[in-house]
XYZ file of C-alpha atoms in Angstrom:
310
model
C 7.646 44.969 -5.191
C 8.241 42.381 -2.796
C 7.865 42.374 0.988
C 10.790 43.225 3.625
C 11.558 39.759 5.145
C 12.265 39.773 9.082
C 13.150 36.680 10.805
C 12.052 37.531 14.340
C 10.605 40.883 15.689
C 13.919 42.501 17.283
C 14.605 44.447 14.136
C 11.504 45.064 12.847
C 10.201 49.258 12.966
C 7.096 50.258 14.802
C 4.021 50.894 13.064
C 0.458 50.111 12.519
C -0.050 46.971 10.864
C -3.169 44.622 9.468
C -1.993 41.406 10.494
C -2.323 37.893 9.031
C -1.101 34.640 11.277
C -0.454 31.036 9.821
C 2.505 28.531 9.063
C 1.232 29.099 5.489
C 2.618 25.860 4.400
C 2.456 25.766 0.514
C 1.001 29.080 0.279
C -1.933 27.627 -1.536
C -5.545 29.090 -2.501
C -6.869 29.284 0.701
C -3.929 31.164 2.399
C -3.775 32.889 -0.759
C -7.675 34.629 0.166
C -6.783 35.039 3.407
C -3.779 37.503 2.754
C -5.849 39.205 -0.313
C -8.248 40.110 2.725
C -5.747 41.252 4.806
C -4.074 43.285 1.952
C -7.860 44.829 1.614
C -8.167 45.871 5.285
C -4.708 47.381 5.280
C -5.734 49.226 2.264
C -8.951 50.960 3.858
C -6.900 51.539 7.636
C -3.674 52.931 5.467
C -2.162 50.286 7.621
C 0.920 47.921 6.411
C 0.162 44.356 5.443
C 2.049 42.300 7.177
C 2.310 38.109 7.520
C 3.287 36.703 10.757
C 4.510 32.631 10.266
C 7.135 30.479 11.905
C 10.324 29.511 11.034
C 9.588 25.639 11.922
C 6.188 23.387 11.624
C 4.820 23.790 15.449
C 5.020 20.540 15.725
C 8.659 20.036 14.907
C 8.879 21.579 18.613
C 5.691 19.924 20.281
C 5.792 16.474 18.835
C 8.941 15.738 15.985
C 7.145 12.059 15.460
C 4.189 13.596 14.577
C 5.366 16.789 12.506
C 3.934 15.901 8.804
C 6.039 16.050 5.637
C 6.519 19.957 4.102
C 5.192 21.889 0.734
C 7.601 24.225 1.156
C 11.304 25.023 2.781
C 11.161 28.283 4.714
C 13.460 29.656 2.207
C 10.706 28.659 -0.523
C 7.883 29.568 1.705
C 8.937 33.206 2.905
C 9.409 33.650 -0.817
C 5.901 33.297 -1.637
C 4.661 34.986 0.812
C 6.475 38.094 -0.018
C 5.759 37.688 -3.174
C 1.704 38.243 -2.301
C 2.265 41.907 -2.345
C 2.173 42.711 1.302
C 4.653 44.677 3.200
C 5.870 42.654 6.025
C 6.730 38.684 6.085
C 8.033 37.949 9.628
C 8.898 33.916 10.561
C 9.316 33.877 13.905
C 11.444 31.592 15.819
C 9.169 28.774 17.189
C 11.175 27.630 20.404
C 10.499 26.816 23.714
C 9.918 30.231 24.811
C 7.342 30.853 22.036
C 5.869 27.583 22.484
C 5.134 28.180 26.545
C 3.723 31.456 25.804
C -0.078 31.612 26.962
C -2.575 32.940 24.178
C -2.242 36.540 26.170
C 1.586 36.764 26.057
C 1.268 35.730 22.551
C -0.914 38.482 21.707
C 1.156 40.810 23.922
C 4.362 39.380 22.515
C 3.836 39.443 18.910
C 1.144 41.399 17.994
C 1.120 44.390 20.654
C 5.047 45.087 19.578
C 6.470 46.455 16.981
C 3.804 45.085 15.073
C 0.898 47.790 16.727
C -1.998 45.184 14.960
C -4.944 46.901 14.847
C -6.648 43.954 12.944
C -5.706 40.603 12.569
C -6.997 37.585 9.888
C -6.820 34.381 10.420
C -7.814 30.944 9.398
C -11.101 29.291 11.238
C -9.040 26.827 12.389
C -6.750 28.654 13.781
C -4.988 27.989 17.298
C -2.391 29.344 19.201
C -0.295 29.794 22.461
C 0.229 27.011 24.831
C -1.050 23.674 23.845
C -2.916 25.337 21.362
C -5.324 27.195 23.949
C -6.742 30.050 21.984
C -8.812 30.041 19.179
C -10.328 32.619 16.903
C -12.588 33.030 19.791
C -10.032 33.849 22.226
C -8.702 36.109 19.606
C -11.367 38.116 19.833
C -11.756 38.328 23.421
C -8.122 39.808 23.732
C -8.613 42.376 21.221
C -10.040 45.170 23.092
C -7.552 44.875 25.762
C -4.929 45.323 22.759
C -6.768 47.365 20.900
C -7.510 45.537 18.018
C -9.601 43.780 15.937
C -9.973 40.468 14.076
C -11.877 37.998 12.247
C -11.874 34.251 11.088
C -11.904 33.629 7.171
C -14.099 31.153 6.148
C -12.330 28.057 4.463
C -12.001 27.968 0.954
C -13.601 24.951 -1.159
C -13.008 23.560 -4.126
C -13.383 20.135 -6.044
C -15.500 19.320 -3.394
C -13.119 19.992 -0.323
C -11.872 22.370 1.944
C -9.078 23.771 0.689
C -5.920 23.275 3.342
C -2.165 22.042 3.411
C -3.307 18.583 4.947
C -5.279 17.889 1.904
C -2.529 19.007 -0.177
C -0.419 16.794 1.411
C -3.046 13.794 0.830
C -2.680 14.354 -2.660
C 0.933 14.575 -3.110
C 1.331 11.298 -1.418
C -1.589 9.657 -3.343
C 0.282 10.903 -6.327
C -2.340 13.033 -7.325
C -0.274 16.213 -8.576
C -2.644 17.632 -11.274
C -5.443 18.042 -7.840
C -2.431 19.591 -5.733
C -1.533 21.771 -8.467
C -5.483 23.043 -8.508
C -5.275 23.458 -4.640
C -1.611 25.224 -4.715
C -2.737 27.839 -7.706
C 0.391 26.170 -9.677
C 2.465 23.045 -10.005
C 3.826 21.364 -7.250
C 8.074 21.968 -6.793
C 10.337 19.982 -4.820
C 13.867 21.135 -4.045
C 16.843 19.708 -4.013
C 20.551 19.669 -4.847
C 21.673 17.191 -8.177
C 24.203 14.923 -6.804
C 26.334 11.876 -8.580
C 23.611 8.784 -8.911
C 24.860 5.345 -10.452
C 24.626 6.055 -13.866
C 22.477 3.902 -15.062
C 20.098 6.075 -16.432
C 23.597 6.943 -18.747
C 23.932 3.765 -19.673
C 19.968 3.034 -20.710
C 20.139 6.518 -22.658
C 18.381 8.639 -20.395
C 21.132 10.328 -18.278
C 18.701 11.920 -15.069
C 19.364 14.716 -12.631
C 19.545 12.776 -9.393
C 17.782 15.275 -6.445
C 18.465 14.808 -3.004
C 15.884 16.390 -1.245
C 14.760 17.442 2.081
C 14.202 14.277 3.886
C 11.007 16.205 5.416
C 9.695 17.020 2.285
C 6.229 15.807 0.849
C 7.544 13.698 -1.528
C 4.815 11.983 -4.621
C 4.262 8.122 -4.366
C 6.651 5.997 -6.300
C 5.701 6.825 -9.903
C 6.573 8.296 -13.619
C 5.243 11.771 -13.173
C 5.860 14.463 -16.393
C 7.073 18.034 -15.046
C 9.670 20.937 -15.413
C 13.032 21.466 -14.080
C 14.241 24.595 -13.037
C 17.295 26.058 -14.504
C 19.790 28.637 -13.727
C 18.620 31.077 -15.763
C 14.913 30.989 -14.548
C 13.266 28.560 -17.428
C 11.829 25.614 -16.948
C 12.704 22.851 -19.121
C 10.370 19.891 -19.728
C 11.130 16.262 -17.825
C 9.784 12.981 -17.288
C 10.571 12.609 -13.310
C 10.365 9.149 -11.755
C 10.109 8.518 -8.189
C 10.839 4.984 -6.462
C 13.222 2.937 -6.088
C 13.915 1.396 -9.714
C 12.592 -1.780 -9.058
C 13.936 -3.309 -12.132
C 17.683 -3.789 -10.614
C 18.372 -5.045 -7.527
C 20.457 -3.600 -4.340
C 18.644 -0.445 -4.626
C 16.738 0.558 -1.350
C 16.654 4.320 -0.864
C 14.043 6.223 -2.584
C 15.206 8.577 -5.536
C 13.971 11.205 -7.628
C 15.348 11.717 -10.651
C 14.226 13.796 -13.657
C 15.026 13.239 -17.203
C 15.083 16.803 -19.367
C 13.936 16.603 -22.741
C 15.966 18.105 -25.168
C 18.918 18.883 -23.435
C 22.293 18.610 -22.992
C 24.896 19.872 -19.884
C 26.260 19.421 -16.471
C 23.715 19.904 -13.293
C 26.098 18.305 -10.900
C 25.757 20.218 -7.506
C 23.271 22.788 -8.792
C 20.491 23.718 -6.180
C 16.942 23.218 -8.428
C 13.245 22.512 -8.333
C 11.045 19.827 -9.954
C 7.825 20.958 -10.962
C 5.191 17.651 -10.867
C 2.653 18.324 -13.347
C 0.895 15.144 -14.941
C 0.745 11.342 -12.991
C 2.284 9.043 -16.010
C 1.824 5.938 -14.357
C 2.927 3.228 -11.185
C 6.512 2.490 -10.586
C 6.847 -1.085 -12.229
C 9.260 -4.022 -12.009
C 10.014 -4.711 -15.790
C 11.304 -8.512 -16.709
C 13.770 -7.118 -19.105
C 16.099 -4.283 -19.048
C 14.733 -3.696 -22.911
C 11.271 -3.676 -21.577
C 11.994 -0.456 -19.634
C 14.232 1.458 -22.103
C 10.782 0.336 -24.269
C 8.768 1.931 -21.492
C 10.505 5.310 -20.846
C 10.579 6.235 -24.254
C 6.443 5.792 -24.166
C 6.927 7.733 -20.849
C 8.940 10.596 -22.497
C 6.485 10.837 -25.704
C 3.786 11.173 -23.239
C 5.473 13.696 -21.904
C 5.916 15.727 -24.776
C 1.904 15.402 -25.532
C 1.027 16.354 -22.187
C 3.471 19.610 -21.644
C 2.902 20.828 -24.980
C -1.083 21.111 -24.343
């Protein structure tokens, strides 16, 4: 069953809680052991699990030129999260007041509340309160006073790196879904509503789903990439997805996304859906002749096929 989601504390019901803190952005392996251990505390204290994030990247508030691009929407992200089989997701509002707090009205704020923590998790690298003051350290230092405990989880590694939404990020912008997909636990999605394109894809035989998406959204680099588009009723139907700007005709500046689904037929105009990014299929390439790319994307959709049906 999935978690009660609060969006702030005002309405949220006393009780004791095991307590995990993050943004949590992608929800990927790492986060993914540090809730399992919370969920394994709260089990032994008969204490509800409960995951404190933020409705807004910290840095969206403290520095908007340097807030990096997004794995998830909230909307996606508190949906994973409650989906990890604890009780409580809360996002709280990070705003000035939240941001000015010092690491002991944090801690008196948000986890002395409603909350009652009498253990919190968190990340090694964790920080919070103003200009990111506290650390796991200072954590620890506050609990008594609150009476509560806490520990740092060690990062997770794999492939030969520590296992964190920066790195994710890395990789989506190198392109490099398959290694974000390892990192995440599962494919890659970005959002976005299908709105009217130019057509041409029509005209060359391949009509695509034109996404706009979140404009702070980790976007891949300008590339064929094979994936899965969602569909209203919750399947996922194969699609060669091509980001870029279509080099191949001129006048076009802004950077698309469009998917081509395989084996099917119907109108996605306005529908709210997610592109999973699977499989790299190649560079985004000028062609010389408009018969040169139809030539090309139907290599790109049989490679498709090979790939998603393995």
């Amino acid at each position: 069953m999935d978690a009660t989601i609060a969006i702030g504390l005002d309405d949220v019901e006393a009780a004791p809680s095991v307590v995990a803190i993050g943004f949590f952005d992608g929800v990927h392996r790492g986060h993914q052991s540090l809730i399992a251990r919370t969920l394994k505390i709260a089990s032994e204290r008969d204490a509800r699990a409960v995951v404190v994030t933020f409705d807004r990247h910290p840095m969206e508030v403290v520095n908007p030129g340097a807030r990096p691009p997004l794995l998830m929407t909230l909307e996606q992200r508190l949906a994973a999260l409650a989906a990890q089989d604890v009780d409580l997701v809360v996002a709280l509002p990070f705003d000035d007041s939240l941001r000015h707090l010092s690491p002991m009205d944090f801690v008196d704020h948000v986890l002395a509340g409603p909350l009652q923590a009498t253990h919190v998790v968190v990340g090694a690298n964790f920080r919070f309160g103003h200009k990111a003051a506290g650390d796991v350290t200072t954590l620890a230092d506050l609990g008594p006073a609150f009476d509560f405990t806490s520990e740092a989880v060690t990062l997770l590694e794999m492939d030969e790196a520590v296992v964190s939404s920066t790195e994710i990020r890395g990789a989506i912008e190198r392109g490099d879904v398959a290694q974000a997909g390892r990192w995440l636990g599962r494919p890659y999605v970005l959002e976005g509503i299908v709105v009217r394109g130019d057509q041409r894809g029509r005209e060359l035989g391949f009509p695509t789903a034109n996404m706009q998406v979140d404009p702070r959204a980790a976007v891949p680099s300008n590339g064929v990439y094979a994936g899965r588009f969602g569909l209203p009723d919750g399947t996922w139907q194969p699609c060669a997805i091509s980001v870029g700007t279509n080099p191949t005709f001129s006048g076009v500046t802004n950077l698309r996304v469009e998917a081509f689904l395989l084996d099917f037929d119907g109108d996605l105009y306005g529908l709210e859906a997610g592109v999973q990014f699977t499989h790299r299929l190649r560079d985004e390439v000028k062609f010389d002749s408009v018969d040169a790319l139809i030539e090309q994307m139907h290599a790109d959709v049989a490679r498709t096929r090979e790939l998603l049906a393995d």
